[in-house]
């Protein structure tokens, strides 16, 4: 198990930006694929971005071109830079392994985009 602590969410107007951070405990961080997920009210959790240990990234179509995932292995931290935010990006954002392998989820960070 690894522990995950997300931060950086908040309230922002449409078109604005936020940067999320996720600090990860555990020695396997540098060799794992990490991802950012989100869950909007009444919807299932979805994977929006992932990054491999080799820094290969992949994005959901809904965020492609607006979100950028990155990682700092020395700091055991994963980031999600979110630009051109839309109201439909409103959700609780979580980081976790990809796939999650049943790892315990963190508390997430709330992102609210007003129109």
Short mmCIF file of N, CA and C in Angstrom, two decimals:
data_model
loop_
_atom_site.label_atom_id
_atom_site.label_comp_id
_atom_site.label_asym_id
_atom_site.label_seq_id
_atom_site.Cartn_x
_atom_site.Cartn_y
_atom_site.Cartn_z
N UNK A 1 0.83 -1.19 0.00
CA UNK A 1 0.00 0.00 0.00
C UNK A 1 0.87 1.25 0.00
N UNK A 2 0.41 2.23 -0.77
CA UNK A 2 1.01 3.55 -0.71
C UNK A 2 -0.05 4.53 -0.21
N UNK A 3 0.41 5.56 0.44
CA UNK A 3 -0.51 6.59 0.92
C UNK A 3 -0.43 7.80 0.02
N UNK A 4 -1.57 8.46 -0.14
CA UNK A 4 -1.69 9.53 -1.11
C UNK A 4 -2.30 10.75 -0.45
N UNK A 5 -1.71 11.90 -0.66
CA UNK A 5 -2.26 13.15 -0.11
C UNK A 5 -2.34 14.17 -1.24
N UNK A 6 -3.58 14.48 -1.62
CA UNK A 6 -3.82 15.43 -2.70
C UNK A 6 -4.06 16.84 -2.14
N UNK A 7 -3.70 17.84 -2.93
CA UNK A 7 -3.93 19.22 -2.54
C UNK A 7 -3.97 20.10 -3.79
N UNK A 8 -4.41 21.34 -3.60
CA UNK A 8 -4.36 22.31 -4.68
C UNK A 8 -5.70 22.65 -5.30
N UNK A 9 -6.76 21.99 -4.88
CA UNK A 9 -8.06 22.29 -5.44
C UNK A 9 -8.59 23.64 -4.96
N UNK A 10 -9.73 24.01 -5.49
CA UNK A 10 -10.34 25.27 -5.09
C UNK A 10 -11.46 25.66 -6.01
N UNK A 11 -11.90 26.89 -5.84
CA UNK A 11 -12.96 27.47 -6.66
C UNK A 11 -12.32 28.41 -7.68
N UNK A 12 -12.66 28.22 -8.93
CA UNK A 12 -12.08 29.04 -10.00
C UNK A 12 -13.14 29.32 -11.05
N UNK A 13 -13.02 30.45 -11.71
CA UNK A 13 -13.95 30.76 -12.80
C UNK A 13 -13.59 30.00 -14.06
N UNK A 14 -14.56 29.80 -14.90
CA UNK A 14 -14.31 29.14 -16.18
C UNK A 14 -13.21 29.88 -16.93
N UNK A 15 -12.31 29.10 -17.53
CA UNK A 15 -11.16 29.67 -18.22
C UNK A 15 -9.93 29.80 -17.35
N UNK A 16 -10.10 29.60 -16.06
CA UNK A 16 -8.99 29.73 -15.12
C UNK A 16 -8.13 28.48 -15.06
N UNK A 17 -7.16 28.52 -14.16
CA UNK A 17 -6.20 27.43 -14.02
C UNK A 17 -6.02 27.03 -12.55
N UNK A 18 -5.66 25.79 -12.35
CA UNK A 18 -5.29 25.26 -11.05
C UNK A 18 -4.18 24.24 -11.24
N UNK A 19 -3.36 24.08 -10.21
CA UNK A 19 -2.34 23.04 -10.22
C UNK A 19 -2.54 22.15 -8.99
N UNK A 20 -2.79 20.89 -9.25
CA UNK A 20 -2.97 19.92 -8.19
C UNK A 20 -1.65 19.20 -7.92
N UNK A 21 -1.47 18.83 -6.66
CA UNK A 21 -0.29 18.07 -6.26
C UNK A 21 -0.72 16.83 -5.49
N UNK A 22 0.07 15.78 -5.60
CA UNK A 22 -0.20 14.54 -4.87
C UNK A 22 1.13 14.00 -4.37
N UNK A 23 1.27 13.98 -3.05
CA UNK A 23 2.47 13.42 -2.44
C UNK A 23 2.21 11.95 -2.12
N UNK A 24 3.15 11.11 -2.53
CA UNK A 24 2.99 9.66 -2.43
C UNK A 24 4.03 9.08 -1.50
N UNK A 25 3.59 8.26 -0.57
CA UNK A 25 4.54 7.55 0.29
C UNK A 25 4.82 6.19 -0.33
N UNK A 26 5.93 5.59 0.04
CA UNK A 26 6.22 4.26 -0.47
C UNK A 26 7.38 4.24 -1.44
N UNK A 27 8.11 3.15 -1.43
CA UNK A 27 9.34 3.07 -2.22
C UNK A 27 9.11 2.73 -3.68
N UNK A 28 7.87 2.38 -4.04
CA UNK A 28 7.63 1.93 -5.41
C UNK A 28 7.27 3.08 -6.33
N UNK A 29 7.23 4.29 -5.80
CA UNK A 29 6.72 5.41 -6.60
C UNK A 29 7.42 5.53 -7.93
N UNK A 30 8.74 5.47 -7.93
CA UNK A 30 9.49 5.77 -9.15
C UNK A 30 9.28 4.73 -10.25
N UNK A 31 8.75 3.58 -9.92
CA UNK A 31 8.60 2.54 -10.94
C UNK A 31 7.15 2.28 -11.31
N UNK A 32 6.26 3.10 -10.81
CA UNK A 32 4.84 2.87 -11.06
C UNK A 32 4.24 3.93 -11.98
N UNK A 33 3.20 3.52 -12.68
CA UNK A 33 2.38 4.47 -13.42
C UNK A 33 1.41 5.12 -12.44
N UNK A 34 1.39 6.43 -12.47
CA UNK A 34 0.49 7.19 -11.60
C UNK A 34 -0.55 7.92 -12.43
N UNK A 35 -1.68 8.17 -11.83
CA UNK A 35 -2.74 8.84 -12.56
C UNK A 35 -3.54 9.78 -11.70
N UNK A 36 -4.22 10.68 -12.37
CA UNK A 36 -5.22 11.53 -11.74
C UNK A 36 -6.59 11.08 -12.20
N UNK A 37 -7.46 10.89 -11.24
CA UNK A 37 -8.83 10.50 -11.47
C UNK A 37 -9.73 11.63 -10.98
N UNK A 38 -10.99 11.59 -11.41
CA UNK A 38 -11.95 12.54 -10.85
C UNK A 38 -13.32 11.89 -10.75
N UNK A 39 -14.11 12.39 -9.82
CA UNK A 39 -15.46 11.90 -9.64
C UNK A 39 -16.38 13.08 -9.43
N UNK A 40 -17.27 13.26 -10.39
CA UNK A 40 -18.27 14.32 -10.29
C UNK A 40 -19.51 13.78 -9.58
N UNK A 41 -20.31 14.65 -9.00
CA UNK A 41 -21.52 14.20 -8.29
C UNK A 41 -22.40 13.34 -9.18
N UNK A 42 -22.78 12.17 -8.67
CA UNK A 42 -23.67 11.29 -9.40
C UNK A 42 -23.02 10.51 -10.53
N UNK A 43 -21.71 10.63 -10.66
CA UNK A 43 -21.00 9.94 -11.74
C UNK A 43 -19.94 9.01 -11.18
N UNK A 44 -19.50 8.07 -12.00
CA UNK A 44 -18.45 7.16 -11.59
C UNK A 44 -17.10 7.86 -11.68
N UNK A 45 -16.16 7.36 -10.91
CA UNK A 45 -14.80 7.88 -10.96
C UNK A 45 -14.19 7.55 -12.32
N UNK A 46 -13.48 8.51 -12.90
CA UNK A 46 -12.85 8.30 -14.21
C UNK A 46 -11.40 8.72 -14.16
N UNK A 47 -10.59 8.04 -14.97
CA UNK A 47 -9.18 8.39 -15.09
C UNK A 47 -9.05 9.48 -16.13
N UNK A 48 -8.42 10.60 -15.76
CA UNK A 48 -8.29 11.70 -16.72
C UNK A 48 -6.88 11.85 -17.28
N UNK A 49 -5.87 11.38 -16.54
CA UNK A 49 -4.50 11.50 -17.03
C UNK A 49 -3.63 10.48 -16.31
N UNK A 50 -2.64 9.95 -17.02
CA UNK A 50 -1.70 9.04 -16.39
C UNK A 50 -0.30 9.31 -16.92
N UNK A 51 0.69 8.93 -16.13
CA UNK A 51 2.08 9.10 -16.52
C UNK A 51 2.87 7.89 -16.06
N UNK A 52 3.64 7.31 -16.97
CA UNK A 52 4.42 6.13 -16.64
C UNK A 52 5.73 6.52 -15.97
N UNK A 53 6.45 5.52 -15.52
CA UNK A 53 7.76 5.78 -14.93
C UNK A 53 8.72 6.35 -15.97
N UNK A 54 8.46 6.05 -17.24
CA UNK A 54 9.26 6.58 -18.32
C UNK A 54 8.75 7.90 -18.88
N UNK A 55 7.81 8.52 -18.17
CA UNK A 55 7.26 9.85 -18.47
C UNK A 55 6.39 9.87 -19.73
N UNK A 56 5.85 8.72 -20.10
CA UNK A 56 4.88 8.69 -21.18
C UNK A 56 3.52 9.06 -20.58
N UNK A 57 2.85 9.97 -21.23
CA UNK A 57 1.57 10.47 -20.71
C UNK A 57 0.41 10.08 -21.62
N UNK A 58 -0.76 10.03 -21.01
CA UNK A 58 -1.98 9.76 -21.77
C UNK A 58 -3.11 10.52 -21.09
N UNK A 59 -4.01 11.07 -21.92
CA UNK A 59 -5.10 11.89 -21.40
C UNK A 59 -6.45 11.44 -21.94
N UNK A 60 -7.46 11.61 -21.12
CA UNK A 60 -8.82 11.42 -21.60
C UNK A 60 -9.13 12.50 -22.63
N UNK A 61 -9.97 12.18 -23.58
CA UNK A 61 -10.29 13.14 -24.64
C UNK A 61 -10.86 14.44 -24.06
N UNK A 62 -11.58 14.33 -22.96
CA UNK A 62 -12.24 15.49 -22.39
C UNK A 62 -11.27 16.54 -21.84
N UNK A 63 -10.02 16.14 -21.57
CA UNK A 63 -9.06 17.08 -20.99
C UNK A 63 -7.84 17.29 -21.88
N UNK A 64 -7.76 16.56 -22.96
CA UNK A 64 -6.59 16.63 -23.83
C UNK A 64 -6.39 18.07 -24.33
N UNK A 65 -5.15 18.54 -24.23
CA UNK A 65 -4.84 19.88 -24.68
C UNK A 65 -5.04 20.94 -23.61
N UNK A 66 -5.67 20.57 -22.49
CA UNK A 66 -5.92 21.53 -21.41
C UNK A 66 -5.20 21.15 -20.12
N UNK A 67 -5.07 19.85 -19.88
CA UNK A 67 -4.44 19.34 -18.65
C UNK A 67 -3.05 18.77 -18.99
N UNK A 68 -2.13 18.91 -18.04
CA UNK A 68 -0.80 18.34 -18.19
C UNK A 68 -0.42 17.64 -16.89
N UNK A 69 -0.08 16.35 -17.01
CA UNK A 69 0.37 15.60 -15.85
C UNK A 69 1.89 15.53 -15.86
N UNK A 70 2.49 15.60 -14.68
CA UNK A 70 3.94 15.49 -14.56
C UNK A 70 4.27 14.84 -13.22
N UNK A 71 5.53 14.47 -13.06
CA UNK A 71 5.94 13.84 -11.82
C UNK A 71 7.35 14.24 -11.46
N UNK A 72 7.62 14.25 -10.17
CA UNK A 72 8.96 14.51 -9.64
C UNK A 72 9.29 13.33 -8.74
N UNK A 73 10.10 12.41 -9.25
CA UNK A 73 10.39 11.20 -8.49
C UNK A 73 11.17 11.50 -7.21
N UNK A 74 12.02 12.51 -7.23
CA UNK A 74 12.79 12.86 -6.04
C UNK A 74 11.88 13.33 -4.91
N UNK A 75 10.81 14.01 -5.29
CA UNK A 75 9.86 14.51 -4.30
C UNK A 75 8.67 13.58 -4.11
N UNK A 76 8.64 12.47 -4.87
CA UNK A 76 7.52 11.52 -4.82
C UNK A 76 6.19 12.27 -4.95
N UNK A 77 6.12 13.10 -5.95
CA UNK A 77 4.96 13.95 -6.15
C UNK A 77 4.51 13.90 -7.60
N UNK A 78 3.20 13.86 -7.77
CA UNK A 78 2.58 13.91 -9.09
C UNK A 78 1.78 15.21 -9.16
N UNK A 79 1.84 15.86 -10.32
CA UNK A 79 1.15 17.12 -10.50
C UNK A 79 0.13 17.02 -11.63
N UNK A 80 -0.88 17.87 -11.54
CA UNK A 80 -1.82 18.02 -12.65
C UNK A 80 -2.05 19.50 -12.85
N UNK A 81 -1.51 20.03 -13.94
CA UNK A 81 -1.75 21.41 -14.32
C UNK A 81 -3.01 21.46 -15.15
N UNK A 82 -3.98 22.23 -14.70
CA UNK A 82 -5.26 22.30 -15.37
C UNK A 82 -5.49 23.73 -15.87
N UNK A 83 -5.58 23.89 -17.16
CA UNK A 83 -5.81 25.19 -17.79
C UNK A 83 -7.16 25.18 -18.51
N UNK A 84 -7.63 26.38 -18.83
CA UNK A 84 -8.89 26.52 -19.58
C UNK A 84 -10.00 25.69 -18.95
N UNK A 85 -10.11 25.80 -17.66
CA UNK A 85 -11.08 24.98 -16.93
C UNK A 85 -12.52 25.31 -17.34
N UNK A 86 -13.33 24.26 -17.33
CA UNK A 86 -14.74 24.36 -17.71
C UNK A 86 -15.61 23.92 -16.53
N UNK A 87 -16.85 24.37 -16.48
CA UNK A 87 -17.73 23.92 -15.39
C UNK A 87 -17.83 22.40 -15.31
N UNK A 88 -17.76 21.72 -16.43
CA UNK A 88 -17.85 20.26 -16.41
C UNK A 88 -16.61 19.59 -15.84
N UNK A 89 -15.57 20.36 -15.53
CA UNK A 89 -14.41 19.81 -14.84
C UNK A 89 -14.63 19.75 -13.33
N UNK A 90 -15.72 20.29 -12.86
CA UNK A 90 -16.02 20.26 -11.43
C UNK A 90 -16.14 18.83 -10.94
N UNK A 91 -15.35 18.51 -9.91
CA UNK A 91 -15.29 17.14 -9.39
C UNK A 91 -14.32 17.10 -8.21
N UNK A 92 -14.32 15.97 -7.53
CA UNK A 92 -13.25 15.68 -6.57
C UNK A 92 -12.16 14.96 -7.36
N UNK A 93 -10.95 15.44 -7.25
CA UNK A 93 -9.82 14.87 -7.97
C UNK A 93 -8.96 14.04 -7.02
N UNK A 94 -8.59 12.86 -7.49
CA UNK A 94 -7.78 11.93 -6.72
C UNK A 94 -6.58 11.50 -7.55
N UNK A 95 -5.50 11.16 -6.88
CA UNK A 95 -4.42 10.48 -7.56
C UNK A 95 -4.36 9.05 -7.03
N UNK A 96 -3.79 8.17 -7.83
CA UNK A 96 -3.60 6.79 -7.41
C UNK A 96 -2.76 6.07 -8.46
N UNK A 97 -2.42 4.84 -8.13
CA UNK A 97 -1.72 4.00 -9.09
C UNK A 97 -2.65 3.75 -10.28
N UNK A 98 -2.05 3.36 -11.41
CA UNK A 98 -2.84 2.98 -12.58
C UNK A 98 -2.36 1.62 -13.06
N UNK A 99 -3.18 0.56 -13.00
CA UNK A 99 -4.45 0.53 -12.29
C UNK A 99 -4.25 0.68 -10.78
N UNK A 100 -5.34 0.84 -10.04
CA UNK A 100 -5.17 1.15 -8.62
C UNK A 100 -4.78 -0.05 -7.76
N UNK A 101 -4.89 -1.26 -8.29
CA UNK A 101 -4.50 -2.48 -7.56
C UNK A 101 -5.15 -2.54 -6.17
N UNK A 102 -6.30 -1.91 -6.02
CA UNK A 102 -6.97 -1.94 -4.72
C UNK A 102 -6.34 -1.03 -3.69
N UNK A 103 -5.41 -0.17 -4.12
CA UNK A 103 -4.77 0.73 -3.16
C UNK A 103 -5.79 1.69 -2.57
N UNK A 104 -5.63 1.99 -1.31
CA UNK A 104 -6.56 2.89 -0.62
C UNK A 104 -6.50 4.28 -1.24
N UNK A 105 -7.67 4.85 -1.47
CA UNK A 105 -7.75 6.19 -2.05
C UNK A 105 -7.51 7.25 -0.98
N UNK A 106 -6.96 8.37 -1.39
CA UNK A 106 -6.80 9.50 -0.49
C UNK A 106 -8.11 10.25 -0.34
N UNK A 107 -8.04 11.40 0.30
CA UNK A 107 -9.25 12.17 0.55
C UNK A 107 -9.67 12.99 -0.67
N UNK A 108 -8.78 13.13 -1.62
CA UNK A 108 -9.09 13.89 -2.81
C UNK A 108 -9.05 15.39 -2.55
N UNK A 109 -9.16 16.15 -3.63
CA UNK A 109 -9.21 17.60 -3.52
C UNK A 109 -10.31 18.12 -4.44
N UNK A 110 -11.15 18.98 -3.89
CA UNK A 110 -12.32 19.46 -4.62
C UNK A 110 -11.93 20.57 -5.59
N UNK A 111 -12.37 20.42 -6.82
CA UNK A 111 -12.21 21.46 -7.84
C UNK A 111 -13.61 21.89 -8.27
N UNK A 112 -13.88 23.17 -8.15
CA UNK A 112 -15.18 23.71 -8.54
C UNK A 112 -14.95 24.84 -9.54
N UNK A 113 -15.56 24.71 -10.71
CA UNK A 113 -15.40 25.71 -11.77
C UNK A 113 -16.75 26.39 -11.97
N UNK A 114 -16.77 27.67 -11.75
CA UNK A 114 -18.02 28.43 -11.92
C UNK A 114 -18.11 29.01 -13.33
N UNK A 115 -19.33 29.11 -13.81
CA UNK A 115 -19.54 29.62 -15.18
C UNK A 115 -19.68 31.14 -15.19
#
